Structure formats: C-alpha cells, structure tokens
C-alpha cells in the first residue's frame, strides 16, 4: 500500500498545484484577499503531499520492495543502506520526484516567509510556481511514474549503476537541484512583475535572497560533481566540457550576472528590464539542462532517460514556459518604468561590464553545447565540440572579467573615481607582479602564460582584501578602531570579499593542476617503483576482498619522498555481481593542497596490473575556491538586509510617563 499511497499523494499534489495556479489569479483580478490567500495554504499543502510521496519512494527502496518497477531496476537487497537511500534519485523517475519536491519546498518557503510581500505579488509568484509544478507533476504521472507495480515481482533487483554507488550521489544531485529549482523563484518573481506591470527596488530586495540561495546551492552542486568525477572515474580530470556539465555551468553564469544586476537595481533603481530578462533566462537555462539530461539527445554519464516520449514532453514544457515568458516580456517590458542614470565609470558601470562578460561567456558555452545538436538535426552531420573550442573562447572572456572584479567594490555609486581605485589597488598589482616573477623564476623560464595567470589570481585575491582594508582603514587608523570598524561591517561586504577571493583561489588551482601535473601510466609488478613529481611509489601487494554486492581487487602502494615514507595508498577495482560492470576506486594522498592520485586498470595473467599515477600540485584549491565562494554567499544571505523575511520592523516608541 506504500506505493499506492505515494502515487495518490502525488495526484493530490497535482490537484493542489492546479488550484494554486488558478485561484490566486482569479482573486487578484477580483481584488479578493481571501482568494489570493489560497496561494499560501495550497503551496504549504502541496509541499506536504509531494514530500509524503517522496518519503514513500524512499521507504520502498529501503525495504527492497521489488514489486515496484523503480526499486527493481535500481536497487538490490545486498546494497548498503546509504546507497539504497541515494539510489532513490539515482534514476530518472526518482530524480524527477526529487526535482518537484524541491520545487514544492521553495514554494512553501515563499508562502512561509513572504508575509512582507504585497498580497497581489505573493499571489502571482505562487501562481507561477503552481504553473511550473503542474507541468512537472503531469510529466511524472503521465511518462515517469515512480510507483508502477510489477505483476509478478522478482526475488532480486537489478542493482543501481555501479558508478552511482558512491557518497557523491548523496550530495551532488540534491545540491544541483536546489540550485536549478531555486532559480524558479526568480523566474516566478519576474513573471509576476510582468503580469502586474510594476517593478521597483523593493522587488529586487525581495528577489535577491532567493537568487543568492539558489546560486550558493548551484555553486556547491557543480563543485561536488567536479570532485566526484575527479576521484570516481579514474581519469584524474575534474572538468570535461561534457554537454551536461555545460548545462549546469550556463545557469550558474547567468545566475551570477543576475545577482549583480539585482544589486544595481536595488541600490540605484536601474537595469530593471535587464534584470527581469536575466531572471527568465536563468531558469530557462535550468530547464534546458533538465531537457538535455532526460531527452535522450545526448550520450553522457549524466543522462538518465532515453525515451523520446519524455523528451518531447519536456521540450513542450520548455516551449510553453520559455516561449510564454519571453512573449510576455516582449509585450510588457516596454511598459516598465526605466530606472536611474549613472556614469560609465561607476560601480553600476562595473557591474554592467560584469554582466556583459558573464552573459557573453554563457552564450559561448550555449553555442558550443547546442550547435552540434542543431547541426545533426538539420543536416544529419555529426561534429564534436570539445575542450579546445571552449578553452580558446571561454578563457579569453574570463580574463578581462578577472581584471575588473577588484574595481567594482572600490568604485562609488553613480559616479566613480577610476584613478583613485587604481591607486588603492596598487598594492594588489605589486603583489601580482611579485607572484608572477617568483613563479616564472621557480619554473626556470619557459612559457609565461601560467605565471601570468597566477599573477592575475593573486591580484584578484589581494583586490578582494583591499576592499576590506579600505573599509576598516587598516594601517591608517589605530588598531582598535580598525577592529571596531571590522566588527561593524555588513556581512554582505565580508561575503563579497570571500566570494571574489574564492574565484582567485580556484584559478590558482586550475593553473597549477593543468600546467605542472606529473603523470605515469604503466604496467607494474610487485616491488616495481614509479616516480611522479618528488614522490616514489612502490607496489607492495595485491589482495582480494568480498564486499556486500561486489568483489574488489586492492593494490597496496607505499609512497616515499626523499627516502622517507609519507603514506600508504590502496586503490581498488570493483566488479559488481548483479550488473556486469566494474568501477575504479582511486586512492588519494593529500599533501597540503596537493595530491598523489593512483587508479587501477586491468590485471594481467602474469600478475601485473595497469596503473595510472598522478601528482597534482595544488589541485584541492580548485574546489576550495568554490567552497569559499559559497561560504561568502551564505554570509551575505545572513545579512539582515538580505535575509528572507526582512526588513525588521521599527521598535514601538516608549510612551511618556506622567510626572509625579
């Protein structure tokens, strides 16, 4: 009965989404507060039912109920409990249920924390959320029902894809979906503003926390996915320009532009129409990512579904929401009141440049990702667009962005002093030149490109610190005064500094890993040694181990440096019994921010085994940077001025007491 209960809860959620999408709109036309308030109650009830449906599917997987098709195809009784739970969304049907549950969650959060919104705006926002929810509930129930039964249940399941049996599945998809779906709130606010024909700085103040929350989760989701691919696939790579990877990068770029654009709108009441357009495009790119994963048009490790029916249904959803919102934008945008003016050299101008470069980079990735698909559909020709194209087009667009990043916080609103900002950034420039010279000397000459980019990264980090130094008047005021000013700085200021510094830190990791990594690929026998970087790796033994649902061959390596043992590494090769597949479990030895990386290949009859050994200098900075960026986003989100549910009401003045 659990499966039937979960299915019924999903049907009820669909019914509530339909009510949520229609009744508040009627109420706004009739100016009826009672009908408009229906949006709040239905949003909360809808989330309750979709959450119950998701819990039902989790219970079916945990209890290994193989009478349900989804459980039979993606689980196994011997699978560890953690992978039974994560396997719920390790497939198309379960992941879509997680998708709509997160959509319901965000709608419920708006209903709970949106009491300070005008009643009509809240009604329109939740109605748009209801439209999106209705479309995806119908998609699940008509094409991707996770609760389908098997007439004659088998004794055992087919097991989850071995590659997905990893802790990364517990982190990467939920984080990514929280980012993808979180941008639906920005989309709903934009469509609601177009419906009402009114947009102002207050709108930007309401939409920024939701956008920032989605951006933080998407940043974490992309970083988690990158690290998962790095250690799980055994290639030692962290980004492959896979079309589905690109599909997550595009809304991140657009969402970053949206954050900065909304800031200009909030502070200066400018870029209104552009901010609305970015809100629509960001969520549209999230929907595009959903289409690429589930339509069958791509062959990728990320692809969940290959059923053309599902692809056509999602394509229809894309056409309705993207086409409908852009049509509404074209119709109503001209009626929106334009914002204030500002000089080109100003903080607004710097943020406009930021938007221009980010959206151009996003367009470049969009073209490189979809052009092969469009060409195949129109002409039948098949081409591949890979890393060379993206490296030659994307990277040059990011260089001027990196150079401009430190200037933004140092320029004044409306009219800035470029010369003054350059003077304040002089110390950052000197630090960058020193870093460039040191790295170039350390590498004994050669190409100057890598040392130059290291210098740019140092400049970005020091530029972020410069803003803090200037604000607290460090070295210009007594230390206690600087400390007091530092404690009084808004959290959003600290968050901005951390986010910008994280960008520079990630760049250092990318340059060092890409330029100076060492690689050794060979067939090794017992007691054979290999050298990577300053480390010597010796194969000591090969053993076998029986896991819960796999058999594992483990290699034991001793790693030495300057004759001293620094660690023991145990990479393995797993062969799964149910599905005839194998996975590589790489071993990682962390030394500071650098790593020694070993993965196993096939074993041979003579007792030897294929081995990949890498030394990756400062590779962990690639993921520490995004973590710092996300931390900066969360710090900004905790700022009173940005927190969901603000502003804080003024204190009631104390009544005067009569004189005695």
PDB file of C-alpha atoms in Angstrom, residues 406-568:
ATOM      1  CA  UNK A 406      38.537  44.149  -7.779  1.00  0.00           C
ATOM      2  CA  UNK A 407      37.468  47.513  -9.204  1.00  0.00           C
ATOM      3  CA  UNK A 408      33.729  47.110  -8.599  1.00  0.00           C
ATOM      4  CA  UNK A 409      33.650  47.345  -4.775  1.00  0.00           C
ATOM      5  CA  UNK A 410      36.146  50.260  -4.820  1.00  0.00           C
ATOM      6  CA  UNK A 411      34.122  52.493  -7.154  1.00  0.00           C
ATOM      7  CA  UNK A 412      31.426  54.789  -5.830  1.00  0.00           C
ATOM      8  CA  UNK A 413      27.807  54.538  -6.887  1.00  0.00           C
ATOM      9  CA  UNK A 414      26.587  56.775  -9.735  1.00  0.00           C
ATOM     10  CA  UNK A 415      29.989  58.368 -10.426  1.00  0.00           C
ATOM     11  CA  UNK A 416      33.286  56.714  -9.508  1.00  0.00           C
ATOM     12  CA  UNK A 417      36.954  57.674  -9.450  1.00  0.00           C
ATOM     13  CA  UNK A 418      38.862  55.225 -11.668  1.00  0.00           C
ATOM     14  CA  UNK A 419      42.270  56.773 -10.905  1.00  0.00           C
ATOM     15  CA  UNK A 420      41.582  56.590  -7.162  1.00  0.00           C
ATOM     16  CA  UNK A 421      40.543  52.939  -7.433  1.00  0.00           C
ATOM     17  CA  UNK A 422      43.730  52.149  -9.366  1.00  0.00           C
ATOM     18  CA  UNK A 423      45.813  53.807  -6.668  1.00  0.00           C
ATOM     19  CA  UNK A 424      44.106  51.772  -3.952  1.00  0.00           C
ATOM     20  CA  UNK A 425      44.753  48.607  -5.992  1.00  0.00           C
ATOM     21  CA  UNK A 426      48.449  49.405  -6.406  1.00  0.00           C
ATOM     22  CA  UNK A 427      49.443  47.025  -3.594  1.00  0.00           C
ATOM     23  CA  UNK A 428      47.400  44.232  -5.224  1.00  0.00           C
ATOM     24  CA  UNK A 429      49.140  44.947  -8.542  1.00  0.00           C
ATOM     25  CA  UNK A 430      52.584  44.813  -6.928  1.00  0.00           C
ATOM     26  CA  UNK A 431      51.705  41.512  -5.220  1.00  0.00           C
ATOM     27  CA  UNK A 432      50.603  40.134  -8.606  1.00  0.00           C
ATOM     28  CA  UNK A 433      53.887  41.165 -10.249  1.00  0.00           C
ATOM     29  CA  UNK A 434      55.909  39.633  -7.423  1.00  0.00           C
ATOM     30  CA  UNK A 435      53.919  36.374  -7.713  1.00  0.00           C
ATOM     31  CA  UNK A 436      54.444  36.346 -11.487  1.00  0.00           C
ATOM     32  CA  UNK A 437      58.200  36.842 -11.112  1.00  0.00           C
ATOM     33  CA  UNK A 438      58.563  34.199  -8.394  1.00  0.00           C
ATOM     34  CA  UNK A 439      56.597  31.558 -10.277  1.00  0.00           C
ATOM     35  CA  UNK A 440      58.435  32.302 -13.520  1.00  0.00           C
ATOM     36  CA  UNK A 441      61.782  32.017 -11.757  1.00  0.00           C
ATOM     37  CA  UNK A 442      60.707  28.815  -9.965  1.00  0.00           C
ATOM     38  CA  UNK A 443      59.751  27.208 -13.263  1.00  0.00           C
ATOM     39  CA  UNK A 444      63.117  28.295 -14.758  1.00  0.00           C
ATOM     40  CA  UNK A 445      61.626  30.355 -17.535  1.00  0.00           C
ATOM     41  CA  UNK A 446      59.610  28.750 -20.314  1.00  0.00           C
ATOM     42  CA  UNK A 447      56.071  29.810 -21.089  1.00  0.00           C
ATOM     43  CA  UNK A 448      54.995  32.951 -19.278  1.00  0.00           C
ATOM     44  CA  UNK A 449      51.255  32.264 -19.637  1.00  0.00           C
ATOM     45  CA  UNK A 450      50.903  30.141 -16.488  1.00  0.00           C
ATOM     46  CA  UNK A 451      52.911  32.553 -14.253  1.00  0.00           C
ATOM     47  CA  UNK A 452      50.891  35.430 -15.731  1.00  0.00           C
ATOM     48  CA  UNK A 453      47.595  33.771 -14.772  1.00  0.00           C
ATOM     49  CA  UNK A 454      48.949  33.027 -11.298  1.00  0.00           C
ATOM     50  CA  UNK A 455      49.691  36.748 -11.034  1.00  0.00           C
ATOM     51  CA  UNK A 456      46.129  37.574 -12.126  1.00  0.00           C
ATOM     52  CA  UNK A 457      44.749  35.199  -9.474  1.00  0.00           C
ATOM     53  CA  UNK A 458      46.890  36.818  -6.755  1.00  0.00           C
ATOM     54  CA  UNK A 459      45.679  40.218  -7.970  1.00  0.00           C
ATOM     55  CA  UNK A 460      42.026  39.102  -7.609  1.00  0.00           C
ATOM     56  CA  UNK A 461      42.633  37.766  -4.073  1.00  0.00           C
ATOM     57  CA  UNK A 462      44.551  40.844  -2.934  1.00  0.00           C
ATOM     58  CA  UNK A 463      41.951  43.074  -4.620  1.00  0.00           C
ATOM     59  CA  UNK A 464      39.221  41.456  -2.533  1.00  0.00           C
ATOM     60  CA  UNK A 465      41.286  42.071   0.608  1.00  0.00           C
ATOM     61  CA  UNK A 466      41.940  45.667  -0.471  1.00  0.00           C
ATOM     62  CA  UNK A 467      38.236  46.471  -0.240  1.00  0.00           C
ATOM     63  CA  UNK A 468      38.180  45.230   3.361  1.00  0.00           C
ATOM     64  CA  UNK A 469      41.407  47.078   4.218  1.00  0.00           C
ATOM     65  CA  UNK A 470      39.995  50.341   2.847  1.00  0.00           C
ATOM     66  CA  UNK A 471      36.706  49.964   4.687  1.00  0.00           C
ATOM     67  CA  UNK A 472      38.237  49.313   8.101  1.00  0.00           C
ATOM     68  CA  UNK A 473      41.100  51.817   7.497  1.00  0.00           C
ATOM     69  CA  UNK A 474      43.743  49.243   8.380  1.00  0.00           C
ATOM     70  CA  UNK A 475      47.230  50.787   8.818  1.00  0.00           C
ATOM     71  CA  UNK A 476      45.637  54.277   8.677  1.00  0.00           C
ATOM     72  CA  UNK A 477      43.719  54.218  11.950  1.00  0.00           C
ATOM     73  CA  UNK A 478      44.564  52.784  15.372  1.00  0.00           C
ATOM     74  CA  UNK A 479      44.212  49.016  15.553  1.00  0.00           C
ATOM     75  CA  UNK A 480      41.305  49.153  17.988  1.00  0.00           C
ATOM     76  CA  UNK A 481      39.422  51.499  15.655  1.00  0.00           C
ATOM     77  CA  UNK A 482      40.052  49.173  12.700  1.00  0.00           C
ATOM     78  CA  UNK A 483      38.879  46.219  14.755  1.00  0.00           C
ATOM     79  CA  UNK A 484      35.717  48.071  15.749  1.00  0.00           C
ATOM     80  CA  UNK A 485      35.050  49.011  12.106  1.00  0.00           C
ATOM     81  CA  UNK A 486      35.662  45.410  11.006  1.00  0.00           C
ATOM     82  CA  UNK A 487      33.091  44.146  13.501  1.00  0.00           C
ATOM     83  CA  UNK A 488      30.614  46.728  12.267  1.00  0.00           C
ATOM     84  CA  UNK A 489      30.957  45.883   8.563  1.00  0.00           C
ATOM     85  CA  UNK A 490      27.833  44.385   6.970  1.00  0.00           C
ATOM     86  CA  UNK A 491      28.047  40.646   6.449  1.00  0.00           C
ATOM     87  CA  UNK A 492      27.360  41.159   2.767  1.00  0.00           C
ATOM     88  CA  UNK A 493      30.645  43.082   2.494  1.00  0.00           C
ATOM     89  CA  UNK A 494      32.555  40.168   4.021  1.00  0.00           C
ATOM     90  CA  UNK A 495      30.605  37.768   1.812  1.00  0.00           C
ATOM     91  CA  UNK A 496      31.558  39.686  -1.335  1.00  0.00           C
ATOM     92  CA  UNK A 497      35.229  39.645  -0.347  1.00  0.00           C
ATOM     93  CA  UNK A 498      35.199  35.903   0.356  1.00  0.00           C
ATOM     94  CA  UNK A 499      33.399  35.142  -2.926  1.00  0.00           C
ATOM     95  CA  UNK A 500      35.827  37.204  -5.009  1.00  0.00           C
ATOM     96  CA  UNK A 501      38.840  35.729  -3.205  1.00  0.00           C
ATOM     97  CA  UNK A 502      37.445  32.231  -3.811  1.00  0.00           C
ATOM     98  CA  UNK A 503      37.451  32.960  -7.532  1.00  0.00           C
ATOM     99  CA  UNK A 504      41.164  33.762  -7.423  1.00  0.00           C
ATOM    100  CA  UNK A 505      41.970  30.705  -5.295  1.00  0.00           C
ATOM    101  CA  UNK A 506      40.150  28.405  -7.726  1.00  0.00           C
ATOM    102  CA  UNK A 507      42.113  29.948 -10.607  1.00  0.00           C
ATOM    103  CA  UNK A 508      45.424  29.159  -8.877  1.00  0.00           C
ATOM    104  CA  UNK A 509      44.365  25.529  -8.506  1.00  0.00           C
ATOM    105  CA  UNK A 510      43.267  25.295 -12.154  1.00  0.00           C
ATOM    106  CA  UNK A 511      46.522  26.763 -13.487  1.00  0.00           C
ATOM    107  CA  UNK A 512      48.810  24.686 -11.264  1.00  0.00           C
ATOM    108  CA  UNK A 513      46.996  21.398 -11.905  1.00  0.00           C
ATOM    109  CA  UNK A 514      46.738  21.984 -15.654  1.00  0.00           C
ATOM    110  CA  UNK A 515      50.326  23.139 -16.133  1.00  0.00           C
ATOM    111  CA  UNK A 516      52.560  21.258 -13.706  1.00  0.00           C
ATOM    112  CA  UNK A 517      50.870  17.920 -13.028  1.00  0.00           C
ATOM    113  CA  UNK A 518      53.005  14.781 -13.448  1.00  0.00           C
ATOM    114  CA  UNK A 519      51.669  11.558 -14.937  1.00  0.00           C
ATOM    115  CA  UNK A 520      52.936   7.977 -15.001  1.00  0.00           C
ATOM    116  CA  UNK A 521      50.939   5.297 -16.850  1.00  0.00           C
ATOM    117  CA  UNK A 522      52.478   1.833 -16.840  1.00  0.00           C
ATOM    118  CA  UNK A 523      52.059  -1.856 -16.109  1.00  0.00           C
ATOM    119  CA  UNK A 524      53.558  -2.643 -12.705  1.00  0.00           C
ATOM    120  CA  UNK A 525      54.542  -5.834 -10.912  1.00  0.00           C
ATOM    121  CA  UNK A 526      55.179  -6.389  -7.224  1.00  0.00           C
ATOM    122  CA  UNK A 527      58.027  -4.201  -5.891  1.00  0.00           C
ATOM    123  CA  UNK A 528      58.108  -2.084  -9.060  1.00  0.00           C
ATOM    124  CA  UNK A 529      58.527   1.649  -8.467  1.00  0.00           C
ATOM    125  CA  UNK A 530      57.426   4.762 -10.315  1.00  0.00           C
ATOM    126  CA  UNK A 531      58.286   8.423  -9.768  1.00  0.00           C
ATOM    127  CA  UNK A 532      55.852  11.323 -10.076  1.00  0.00           C
ATOM    128  CA  UNK A 533      56.990  14.761  -9.036  1.00  0.00           C
ATOM    129  CA  UNK A 534      59.135  14.366  -5.932  1.00  0.00           C
ATOM    130  CA  UNK A 535      57.407  11.130  -4.863  1.00  0.00           C
ATOM    131  CA  UNK A 536      58.393   7.497  -5.430  1.00  0.00           C
ATOM    132  CA  UNK A 537      55.535   4.980  -5.471  1.00  0.00           C
ATOM    133  CA  UNK A 538      56.171   1.236  -4.883  1.00  0.00           C
ATOM    134  CA  UNK A 539      53.646  -1.571  -5.486  1.00  0.00           C
ATOM    135  CA  UNK A 540      53.800  -3.796  -2.383  1.00  0.00           C
ATOM    136  CA  UNK A 541      50.928  -6.275  -2.797  1.00  0.00           C
ATOM    137  CA  UNK A 542      47.655  -7.186  -4.498  1.00  0.00           C
ATOM    138  CA  UNK A 543      44.762  -8.606  -2.456  1.00  0.00           C
ATOM    139  CA  UNK A 544      41.132  -9.605  -2.982  1.00  0.00           C
ATOM    140  CA  UNK A 545      38.146  -8.614  -0.851  1.00  0.00           C
ATOM    141  CA  UNK A 546      34.456  -9.535  -0.972  1.00  0.00           C
ATOM    142  CA  UNK A 547      32.126  -6.555  -0.491  1.00  0.00           C
ATOM    143  CA  UNK A 548      28.357  -6.567   0.135  1.00  0.00           C
ATOM    144  CA  UNK A 549      27.455  -6.634  -3.587  1.00  0.00           C
ATOM    145  CA  UNK A 550      30.846  -6.585  -5.306  1.00  0.00           C
ATOM    146  CA  UNK A 551      34.261  -8.255  -5.416  1.00  0.00           C
ATOM    147  CA  UNK A 552      37.253  -5.967  -5.069  1.00  0.00           C
ATOM    148  CA  UNK A 553      40.912  -6.167  -6.055  1.00  0.00           C
ATOM    149  CA  UNK A 554      43.030  -3.908  -3.861  1.00  0.00           C
ATOM    150  CA  UNK A 555      46.577  -2.762  -4.552  1.00  0.00           C
ATOM    151  CA  UNK A 556      48.842  -1.558  -1.742  1.00  0.00           C
ATOM    152  CA  UNK A 557      51.350   1.168  -2.578  1.00  0.00           C
ATOM    153  CA  UNK A 558      53.979   2.797  -0.376  1.00  0.00           C
ATOM    154  CA  UNK A 559      54.745   6.429  -1.181  1.00  0.00           C
ATOM    155  CA  UNK A 560      58.114   7.917  -0.225  1.00  0.00           C
ATOM    156  CA  UNK A 561      59.700  11.340  -0.623  1.00  0.00           C
ATOM    157  CA  UNK A 562      63.430  11.924  -0.053  1.00  0.00           C
ATOM    158  CA  UNK A 563      63.686   8.381   1.246  1.00  0.00           C
ATOM    159  CA  UNK A 564      61.004   8.893   3.922  1.00  0.00           C
ATOM    160  CA  UNK A 565      57.636   7.122   3.857  1.00  0.00           C
ATOM    161  CA  UNK A 566      54.834   9.684   3.615  1.00  0.00           C
ATOM    162  CA  UNK A 567      51.831   7.383   3.222  1.00  0.00           C
ATOM    163  CA  UNK A 568      50.249   4.131   2.091  1.00  0.00           C
TER     164      UNK A 568
END
